[in-house]
Amino acid sequence: MRPYRGLAVIFGFYALGEMVSSGLHLPVPGSVLGMLFLLSALLSGAVKLEWVENEAEFLVKNMSILFIPPGVGIVTYLGLIRAQLVPISLALALSFVITLFVTAKTVEVLRR
């Protein structure tokens, strides 16, 4: 019964995030909102870490399986990606630099 509770909590917050994102037409993906809702619930104590810890570790350990659908999607839209290669490459490079900068600044602030 215990694994079902953890999976129900994780997927429940995922579904909540999807509903909020689509219901309010937010530009943020529902999965990200779901993770933020779950983080808030964990920090507030509404959800105990023990309830979701094993299931979350299982999902992280098998994360490579979750990349198969996006990989298939990339192959499906290969023509579109090829046509938009320059903007996509610029967006990837820019987001890489921004992520690197934000991560470095975050580590710098946390180490003080």
Tab-separated table of N, CA, C and O in Angstrom:
chain	number	residue	atom	x	y	z
A	1	MET	N	0.833	-1.202	0.000
A	1	MET	CA	0.000	0.000	0.000
A	1	MET	C	0.863	1.245	0.000
A	1	MET	O	0.502	2.245	-0.567
A	2	ARG	N	2.049	1.143	0.650
A	2	ARG	CA	2.903	2.316	0.797
A	2	ARG	C	3.382	2.880	-0.539
A	2	ARG	O	3.345	4.098	-0.724
A	3	PRO	N	3.837	2.031	-1.516
A	3	PRO	CA	4.268	2.610	-2.791
A	3	PRO	C	3.150	3.334	-3.516
A	3	PRO	O	3.397	4.321	-4.208
A	4	TYR	N	1.944	2.848	-3.349
A	4	TYR	CA	0.830	3.501	-4.028
A	4	TYR	C	0.596	4.901	-3.488
A	4	TYR	O	0.225	5.797	-4.231
A	5	ARG	N	0.826	5.092	-2.178
A	5	ARG	CA	0.625	6.415	-1.604
A	5	ARG	C	1.644	7.405	-2.181
A	5	ARG	O	1.291	8.511	-2.555
A	6	GLY	N	2.922	6.986	-2.268
A	6	GLY	CA	3.942	7.879	-2.809
A	6	GLY	C	3.684	8.234	-4.262
A	6	GLY	O	3.788	9.395	-4.654
A	7	LEU	N	3.324	7.234	-5.047
A	7	LEU	CA	3.028	7.508	-6.454
A	7	LEU	C	1.788	8.380	-6.595
A	7	LEU	O	1.732	9.268	-7.448
A	8	ALA	N	0.787	8.132	-5.743
A	8	ALA	CA	-0.427	8.947	-5.792
A	8	ALA	C	-0.127	10.398	-5.445
A	8	ALA	O	-0.648	11.323	-6.081
A	9	VAL	N	0.757	10.615	-4.470
A	9	VAL	CA	1.124	11.985	-4.091
A	9	VAL	C	1.867	12.661	-5.244
A	9	VAL	O	1.539	13.785	-5.641
A	10	ILE	N	2.860	11.965	-5.800
A	10	ILE	CA	3.665	12.558	-6.879
A	10	ILE	C	2.800	12.868	-8.097
A	10	ILE	O	2.813	13.989	-8.626
A	11	PHE	N	2.029	11.887	-8.537
A	11	PHE	CA	1.207	12.112	-9.726
A	11	PHE	C	0.018	13.023	-9.435
A	11	PHE	O	-0.478	13.705	-10.332
A	12	GLY	N	-0.419	13.056	-8.182
A	12	GLY	CA	-1.469	13.995	-7.819
A	12	GLY	C	-1.008	15.442	-7.946
A	12	GLY	O	-1.721	16.291	-8.485
A	13	PHE	N	0.211	15.712	-7.482
A	13	PHE	CA	0.742	17.070	-7.623
A	13	PHE	C	1.035	17.391	-9.087
A	13	PHE	O	0.857	18.523	-9.520
A	14	TYR	N	1.455	16.383	-9.846
A	14	TYR	CA	1.663	16.590	-11.279
A	14	TYR	C	0.334	16.974	-11.948
A	14	TYR	O	0.275	17.940	-12.724
A	15	ALA	N	-0.719	16.233	-11.624
A	15	ALA	CA	-2.035	16.524	-12.216
A	15	ALA	C	-2.534	17.899	-11.778
A	15	ALA	O	-3.102	18.642	-12.590
A	16	LEU	N	-2.295	18.245	-10.519
A	16	LEU	CA	-2.699	19.562	-10.033
A	16	LEU	C	-1.977	20.665	-10.810
A	16	LEU	O	-2.591	21.659	-11.223
A	17	GLY	N	-0.686	20.477	-11.034
A	17	GLY	CA	0.071	21.464	-11.801
A	17	GLY	C	-0.434	21.579	-13.227
A	17	GLY	O	-0.552	22.692	-13.767
A	18	GLU	N	-0.750	20.442	-13.848
A	18	GLU	CA	-1.282	20.474	-15.213
A	18	GLU	C	-2.627	21.198	-15.259
A	18	GLU	O	-2.892	21.981	-16.175
A	19	MET	N	-3.486	20.939	-14.274
A	19	MET	CA	-4.800	21.588	-14.253
A	19	MET	C	-4.660	23.093	-14.057
A	19	MET	O	-5.340	23.875	-14.718
A	20	VAL	N	-3.783	23.499	-13.157
A	20	VAL	CA	-3.594	24.938	-12.903
A	20	VAL	C	-3.003	25.611	-14.132
A	20	VAL	O	-3.444	26.686	-14.549
A	21	SER	N	-2.008	24.955	-14.758
A	21	SER	CA	-1.360	25.546	-15.927
A	21	SER	C	-2.332	25.703	-17.090
A	21	SER	O	-2.386	26.760	-17.719
A	22	SER	N	-3.107	24.667	-17.359
A	22	SER	CA	-4.040	24.761	-18.484
A	22	SER	C	-5.266	25.587	-18.133
A	22	SER	O	-5.793	26.315	-18.974
A	23	GLY	N	-5.705	25.530	-16.879
A	23	GLY	CA	-6.884	26.292	-16.474
A	23	GLY	C	-6.646	27.785	-16.457
A	23	GLY	O	-7.530	28.573	-16.794
A	24	LEU	N	-5.438	28.187	-16.063
A	24	LEU	CA	-5.117	29.617	-15.989
A	24	LEU	C	-4.327	30.094	-17.204
A	24	LEU	O	-3.911	31.257	-17.255
A	25	HIS	N	-4.105	29.185	-18.183
A	25	HIS	CA	-3.357	29.499	-19.407
A	25	HIS	C	-1.993	30.118	-19.087
A	25	HIS	O	-1.599	31.149	-19.641
A	26	LEU	N	-1.300	29.489	-18.158
A	26	LEU	CA	0.019	29.983	-17.751
A	26	LEU	C	1.083	29.498	-18.737
A	26	LEU	O	0.975	28.396	-19.282
A	27	PRO	N	2.131	30.290	-18.955
A	27	PRO	CA	3.199	29.839	-19.854
A	27	PRO	C	4.147	28.838	-19.197
A	27	PRO	O	5.041	28.317	-19.836
A	28	VAL	N	3.950	28.554	-17.919
A	28	VAL	CA	4.796	27.610	-17.185
A	28	VAL	C	4.209	26.203	-17.351
A	28	VAL	O	3.000	26.018	-17.187
A	29	PRO	N	5.038	25.211	-17.686
A	29	PRO	CA	4.520	23.848	-17.829
A	29	PRO	C	3.912	23.335	-16.526
A	29	PRO	O	4.381	23.654	-15.430
A	30	GLY	N	2.875	22.545	-16.671
A	30	GLY	CA	2.197	21.998	-15.509
A	30	GLY	C	3.087	21.116	-14.653
A	30	GLY	O	2.940	21.077	-13.426
A	31	SER	N	4.032	20.426	-15.293
A	31	SER	CA	4.928	19.568	-14.521
A	31	SER	C	5.812	20.397	-13.591
A	31	SER	O	6.092	19.992	-12.457
A	32	VAL	N	6.226	21.579	-14.055
A	32	VAL	CA	7.039	22.463	-13.206
A	32	VAL	C	6.195	22.997	-12.049
A	32	VAL	O	6.649	23.024	-10.895
A	33	LEU	N	4.964	23.389	-12.354
A	33	LEU	CA	4.082	23.860	-11.278
A	33	LEU	C	3.827	22.743	-10.269
A	33	LEU	O	3.811	22.979	-9.061
A	34	GLY	N	3.628	21.528	-10.771
A	34	GLY	CA	3.414	20.395	-9.881
A	34	GLY	C	4.592	20.168	-8.955
A	34	GLY	O	4.417	19.900	-7.763
A	35	MET	N	5.803	20.286	-9.495
A	35	MET	CA	6.989	20.138	-8.651
A	35	MET	C	7.063	21.252	-7.613
A	35	MET	O	7.446	21.021	-6.463
A	36	LEU	N	6.703	22.480	-8.008
A	36	LEU	CA	6.714	23.586	-7.045
A	36	LEU	C	5.657	23.383	-5.959
A	36	LEU	O	5.906	23.666	-4.782
A	37	PHE	N	4.486	22.869	-6.358
A	37	PHE	CA	3.440	22.580	-5.363
A	37	PHE	C	3.910	21.486	-4.409
A	37	PHE	O	3.690	21.578	-3.198
A	38	LEU	N	4.543	20.449	-4.951
A	38	LEU	CA	5.046	19.363	-4.101
A	38	LEU	C	6.147	19.873	-3.179
A	38	LEU	O	6.179	19.521	-1.996
A	39	LEU	N	7.036	20.721	-3.691
A	39	LEU	CA	8.079	21.305	-2.849
A	39	LEU	C	7.471	22.115	-1.716
A	39	LEU	O	7.897	22.015	-0.560
A	40	SER	N	6.451	22.911	-2.034
A	40	SER	CA	5.777	23.705	-1.000
A	40	SER	C	5.139	22.808	0.052
A	40	SER	O	5.217	23.093	1.255
A	41	ALA	N	4.525	21.722	-0.413
A	41	ALA	CA	3.886	20.796	0.530
A	41	ALA	C	4.926	20.103	1.408
A	41	ALA	O	4.694	19.897	2.604
A	42	LEU	N	6.073	19.767	0.825
A	42	LEU	CA	7.135	19.141	1.614
A	42	LEU	C	7.708	20.119	2.630
A	42	LEU	O	7.964	19.763	3.785
A	43	LEU	N	7.949	21.359	2.210
A	43	LEU	CA	8.518	22.355	3.115
A	43	LEU	C	7.553	22.735	4.238
A	43	LEU	O	7.975	23.020	5.360
A	44	SER	N	6.254	22.742	3.926
A	44	SER	CA	5.264	23.106	4.943
A	44	SER	C	4.940	21.943	5.875
A	44	SER	O	4.324	22.149	6.913
A	45	GLY	N	5.325	20.738	5.485
A	45	GLY	CA	5.038	19.577	6.316
A	45	GLY	C	3.709	18.914	5.985
A	45	GLY	O	3.328	17.940	6.631
A	46	ALA	N	2.999	19.436	4.983
A	46	ALA	CA	1.726	18.821	4.585
A	46	ALA	C	1.956	17.430	4.008
A	46	ALA	O	1.105	16.550	4.130
A	47	VAL	N	3.101	17.238	3.361
A	47	VAL	CA	3.496	15.933	2.830
A	47	VAL	C	4.800	15.557	3.509
A	47	VAL	O	5.736	16.352	3.556
A	48	LYS	N	4.852	14.362	4.042
A	48	LYS	CA	6.071	13.881	4.701
A	48	LYS	C	7.032	13.343	3.643
A	48	LYS	O	6.604	12.712	2.672
A	49	LEU	N	8.319	13.568	3.854
A	49	LEU	CA	9.329	13.107	2.903
A	49	LEU	C	9.290	11.594	2.746
A	49	LEU	O	9.464	11.073	1.645
A	50	GLU	N	9.034	10.882	3.839
A	50	GLU	CA	9.001	9.422	3.792
A	50	GLU	C	7.915	8.912	2.855
A	50	GLU	O	8.011	7.812	2.332
A	51	TRP	N	6.873	9.677	2.649
A	51	TRP	CA	5.767	9.248	1.795
A	51	TRP	C	6.200	9.131	0.339
A	51	TRP	O	5.675	8.315	-0.402
A	52	VAL	N	7.121	9.984	-0.094
A	52	VAL	CA	7.463	10.045	-1.521
A	52	VAL	C	8.926	9.728	-1.812
A	52	VAL	O	9.313	9.628	-2.988
A	53	GLU	N	9.749	9.550	-0.790
A	53	GLU	CA	11.188	9.426	-0.985
A	53	GLU	C	11.572	8.220	-1.855
A	53	GLU	O	12.307	8.359	-2.828
A	54	ASN	N	11.063	7.049	-1.533
A	54	ASN	CA	11.437	5.852	-2.297
A	54	ASN	C	10.956	5.915	-3.739
A	54	ASN	O	11.679	5.543	-4.666
A	55	GLU	N	9.755	6.396	-3.948
A	55	GLU	CA	9.211	6.478	-5.295
A	55	GLU	C	9.964	7.530	-6.123
A	55	GLU	O	10.226	7.326	-7.313
A	56	ALA	N	10.318	8.636	-5.486
A	56	ALA	CA	11.079	9.668	-6.192
A	56	ALA	C	12.469	9.156	-6.565
A	56	ALA	O	12.948	9.402	-7.682
A	57	GLU	N	13.109	8.415	-5.657
A	57	GLU	CA	14.423	7.834	-5.975
A	57	GLU	C	14.313	6.833	-7.118
A	57	GLU	O	15.173	6.780	-7.994
A	58	PHE	N	13.262	6.047	-7.121
A	58	PHE	CA	13.049	5.091	-8.209
A	58	PHE	C	12.904	5.828	-9.544
A	58	PHE	O	13.502	5.439	-10.552
A	59	LEU	N	12.121	6.911	-9.544
A	59	LEU	CA	11.925	7.668	-10.793
A	59	LEU	C	13.225	8.324	-11.255
A	59	LEU	O	13.515	8.361	-12.446
A	60	VAL	N	14.019	8.825	-10.323
A	60	VAL	CA	15.289	9.463	-10.694
A	60	VAL	C	16.268	8.428	-11.240
A	60	VAL	O	16.964	8.678	-12.230
A	61	LYS	N	16.320	7.238	-10.603
A	61	LYS	CA	17.228	6.190	-11.069
A	61	LYS	C	16.876	5.721	-12.477
A	61	LYS	O	17.737	5.298	-13.238
A	62	ASN	N	15.609	5.759	-12.828
A	62	ASN	CA	15.160	5.293	-14.140
A	62	ASN	C	14.776	6.451	-15.052
A	62	ASN	O	13.927	6.303	-15.930
A	63	MET	N	15.406	7.590	-14.834
A	63	MET	CA	15.051	8.788	-15.587
A	63	MET	C	15.340	8.650	-17.081
A	63	MET	O	14.669	9.267	-17.910
A	64	SER	N	16.328	7.828	-17.434
A	64	SER	CA	16.677	7.707	-18.857
A	64	SER	C	15.510	7.187	-19.682
A	64	SER	O	15.368	7.546	-20.854
A	65	ILE	N	14.657	6.381	-19.077
A	65	ILE	CA	13.486	5.871	-19.801
A	65	ILE	C	12.543	7.020	-20.151
A	65	ILE	O	11.895	7.002	-21.189
A	66	LEU	N	12.514	8.037	-19.303
A	66	LEU	CA	11.607	9.159	-19.527
A	66	LEU	C	12.046	10.042	-20.693
A	66	LEU	O	11.291	10.898	-21.133
A	67	PHE	N	13.279	9.848	-21.181
A	67	PHE	CA	13.754	10.660	-22.307
A	67	PHE	C	13.397	10.039	-23.653
A	67	PHE	O	13.648	10.639	-24.690
A	68	ILE	N	12.836	8.849	-23.663
A	68	ILE	CA	12.473	8.200	-24.922
A	68	ILE	C	11.378	8.980	-25.664
A	68	ILE	O	11.539	9.262	-26.859
A	69	PRO	N	10.264	9.363	-25.021
A	69	PRO	CA	9.247	10.123	-25.763
A	69	PRO	C	9.768	11.435	-26.363
A	69	PRO	O	9.488	11.724	-27.538
A	70	PRO	N	10.548	12.250	-25.626
A	70	PRO	CA	11.081	13.451	-26.281
A	70	PRO	C	12.026	13.117	-27.432
A	70	PRO	O	12.059	13.827	-28.437
A	71	GLY	N	12.784	12.023	-27.310
A	71	GLY	CA	13.663	11.612	-28.409
A	71	GLY	C	12.883	11.250	-29.650
A	71	GLY	O	13.253	11.623	-30.766
A	72	VAL	N	11.788	10.554	-29.460
A	72	VAL	CA	10.924	10.204	-30.597
A	72	VAL	C	10.323	11.477	-31.191
A	72	VAL	O	10.226	11.616	-32.411
A	73	GLY	N	9.949	12.412	-30.338
A	73	GLY	CA	9.402	13.681	-30.820
A	73	GLY	C	10.406	14.453	-31.640
A	73	GLY	O	10.055	15.061	-32.654
A	74	ILE	N	11.662	14.432	-31.234
A	74	ILE	CA	12.703	15.131	-31.984
A	74	ILE	C	12.845	14.509	-33.371
A	74	ILE	O	12.949	15.217	-34.375
A	75	VAL	N	12.824	13.198	-33.441
A	75	VAL	CA	12.935	12.521	-34.739
A	75	VAL	C	11.718	12.849	-35.607
A	75	VAL	O	11.841	13.070	-36.817
A	76	THR	N	10.551	12.920	-34.995
A	76	THR	CA	9.329	13.225	-35.741
A	76	THR	C	9.393	14.618	-36.363
A	76	THR	O	8.943	14.823	-37.486
A	77	TYR	N	9.940	15.572	-35.642
A	77	TYR	CA	10.003	16.956	-36.121
A	77	TYR	C	11.390	17.329	-36.650
A	77	TYR	O	11.772	18.499	-36.601
A	78	LEU	N	12.117	16.371	-37.145
A	78	LEU	CA	13.476	16.625	-37.617
A	78	LEU	C	13.521	17.667	-38.742
A	78	LEU	O	14.404	18.519	-38.783
A	79	GLY	N	12.544	17.646	-39.646
A	79	GLY	CA	12.486	18.631	-40.728
A	79	GLY	C	12.304	20.042	-40.199
A	79	GLY	O	12.968	20.980	-40.650
A	80	LEU	N	11.415	20.190	-39.237
A	80	LEU	CA	11.169	21.509	-38.639
A	80	LEU	C	12.406	21.981	-37.876
A	80	LEU	O	12.793	23.158	-37.957
A	81	ILE	N	13.040	21.074	-37.154
A	81	ILE	CA	14.249	21.429	-36.416
A	81	ILE	C	15.351	21.843	-37.374
A	81	ILE	O	16.067	22.821	-37.134
A	82	ARG	N	15.467	21.130	-38.494
A	82	ARG	CA	16.490	21.460	-39.485
A	82	ARG	C	16.222	22.851	-40.076
A	82	ARG	O	17.151	23.633	-40.284
A	83	ALA	N	14.952	23.182	-40.306
A	83	ALA	CA	14.601	24.490	-40.870
A	83	ALA	C	14.847	25.622	-39.877
A	83	ALA	O	15.127	26.752	-40.271
A	84	GLN	N	14.735	25.340	-38.593
A	84	GLN	CA	14.896	26.367	-37.552
A	84	GLN	C	16.177	26.144	-36.757
A	84	GLN	O	16.241	26.467	-35.565
A	85	LEU	N	17.189	25.598	-37.381
A	85	LEU	CA	18.406	25.217	-36.679
A	85	LEU	C	19.124	26.409	-36.023
A	85	LEU	O	19.572	26.314	-34.880
A	86	VAL	N	19.192	27.533	-36.709
A	86	VAL	CA	19.918	28.697	-36.163
A	86	VAL	C	19.211	29.250	-34.918
A	86	VAL	O	19.859	29.412	-33.870
A	87	PRO	N	17.895	29.538	-34.972
A	87	PRO	CA	17.255	30.051	-33.752
A	87	PRO	C	17.304	29.053	-32.600
A	87	PRO	O	17.499	29.446	-31.438
A	88	ILE	N	17.142	27.767	-32.912
A	88	ILE	CA	17.192	26.763	-31.852
A	88	ILE	C	18.591	26.716	-31.244
A	88	ILE	O	18.753	26.663	-30.015
A	89	SER	N	19.619	26.768	-32.084
A	89	SER	CA	20.993	26.733	-31.563
A	89	SER	C	21.299	27.962	-30.717
A	89	SER	O	21.936	27.854	-29.660
A	90	LEU	N	20.842	29.129	-31.177
A	90	LEU	CA	21.053	30.350	-30.391
A	90	LEU	C	20.329	30.281	-29.047
A	90	LEU	O	20.878	30.669	-28.008
A	91	ALA	N	19.100	29.780	-29.053
A	91	ALA	CA	18.342	29.659	-27.804
A	91	ALA	C	19.025	28.680	-26.856
A	91	ALA	O	19.106	28.934	-25.648
A	92	LEU	N	19.529	27.574	-27.379
A	92	LEU	CA	20.229	26.603	-26.538
A	92	LEU	C	21.503	27.201	-25.954
A	92	LEU	O	21.784	27.039	-24.757
A	93	ALA	N	22.281	27.890	-26.781
A	93	ALA	CA	23.525	28.481	-26.306
A	93	ALA	C	23.248	29.566	-25.258
A	93	ALA	O	23.913	29.624	-24.217
A	94	LEU	N	22.250	30.413	-25.533
A	94	LEU	CA	21.905	31.475	-24.592
A	94	LEU	C	21.390	30.904	-23.273
A	94	LEU	O	21.790	31.358	-22.183
A	95	SER	N	20.521	29.911	-23.354
A	95	SER	CA	20.000	29.318	-22.116
A	95	SER	C	21.107	28.609	-21.344
A	95	SER	O	21.105	28.608	-20.109
A	96	PHE	N	22.088	28.028	-22.042
A	96	PHE	CA	23.223	27.394	-21.368
A	96	PHE	C	24.028	28.422	-20.589
A	96	PHE	O	24.368	28.219	-19.413
A	97	VAL	N	24.298	29.559	-21.217
A	97	VAL	CA	25.085	30.610	-20.550
A	97	VAL	C	24.316	31.174	-19.358
A	97	VAL	O	24.887	31.374	-18.275
A	98	ILE	N	23.021	31.413	-19.537
A	98	ILE	CA	22.203	31.952	-18.439
A	98	ILE	C	22.148	30.960	-17.281
A	98	ILE	O	22.301	31.338	-16.114
A	99	THR	N	21.954	29.679	-17.596
A	99	THR	CA	21.907	28.658	-16.553
A	99	THR	C	23.230	28.575	-15.817
A	99	THR	O	23.271	28.486	-14.576
A	100	LEU	N	24.323	28.628	-16.558
A	100	LEU	CA	25.646	28.580	-15.947
A	100	LEU	C	25.857	29.776	-15.019
A	100	LEU	O	26.333	29.625	-13.883
A	101	PHE	N	25.462	30.973	-15.470
A	101	PHE	CA	25.619	32.185	-14.675
A	101	PHE	C	24.753	32.124	-13.415
A	101	PHE	O	25.235	32.415	-12.306
A	102	VAL	N	23.486	31.749	-13.563
A	102	VAL	CA	22.574	31.702	-12.412
A	102	VAL	C	23.038	30.647	-11.412
A	102	VAL	O	23.009	30.873	-10.198
A	103	THR	N	23.496	29.505	-11.912
A	103	THR	CA	23.993	28.462	-11.014
A	103	THR	C	25.218	28.936	-10.253
A	103	THR	O	25.326	28.737	-9.028
A	104	ALA	N	26.141	29.588	-10.951
A	104	ALA	CA	27.349	30.089	-10.296
A	104	ALA	C	26.999	31.129	-9.240
A	104	ALA	O	27.546	31.110	-8.126
A	105	LYS	N	26.102	32.043	-9.555
A	105	LYS	CA	25.705	33.071	-8.586
A	105	LYS	C	24.965	32.455	-7.402
A	105	LYS	O	25.145	32.886	-6.260
A	106	THR	N	24.142	31.457	-7.656
A	106	THR	CA	23.420	30.792	-6.571
A	106	THR	C	24.390	30.094	-5.626
A	106	THR	O	24.278	30.206	-4.404
A	107	VAL	N	25.369	29.396	-6.178
A	107	VAL	CA	26.373	28.729	-5.351
A	107	VAL	C	27.173	29.765	-4.570
A	107	VAL	O	27.465	29.586	-3.382
A	108	GLU	N	27.504	30.873	-5.223
A	108	GLU	CA	28.260	31.931	-4.559
A	108	GLU	C	27.491	32.504	-3.377
A	108	GLU	O	28.061	32.711	-2.306
A	109	VAL	N	26.196	32.739	-3.545
A	109	VAL	CA	25.368	33.273	-2.471
A	109	VAL	C	25.220	32.248	-1.349
A	109	VAL	O	25.290	32.584	-0.163
A	110	LEU	N	25.023	30.978	-1.700
A	110	LEU	CA	24.824	29.943	-0.686
A	110	LEU	C	26.089	29.643	0.109
A	110	LEU	O	26.012	29.188	1.251
A	111	ARG	N	27.260	29.873	-0.466
A	111	ARG	CA	28.517	29.557	0.225
A	111	ARG	C	28.947	30.655	1.182
A	111	ARG	O	29.911	30.481	1.917
A	112	ARG	N	28.245	31.790	1.174
A	112	ARG	CA	28.625	32.885	2.077
A	112	ARG	C	28.267	32.568	3.499
A	112	ARG	O	27.407	31.909	3.864
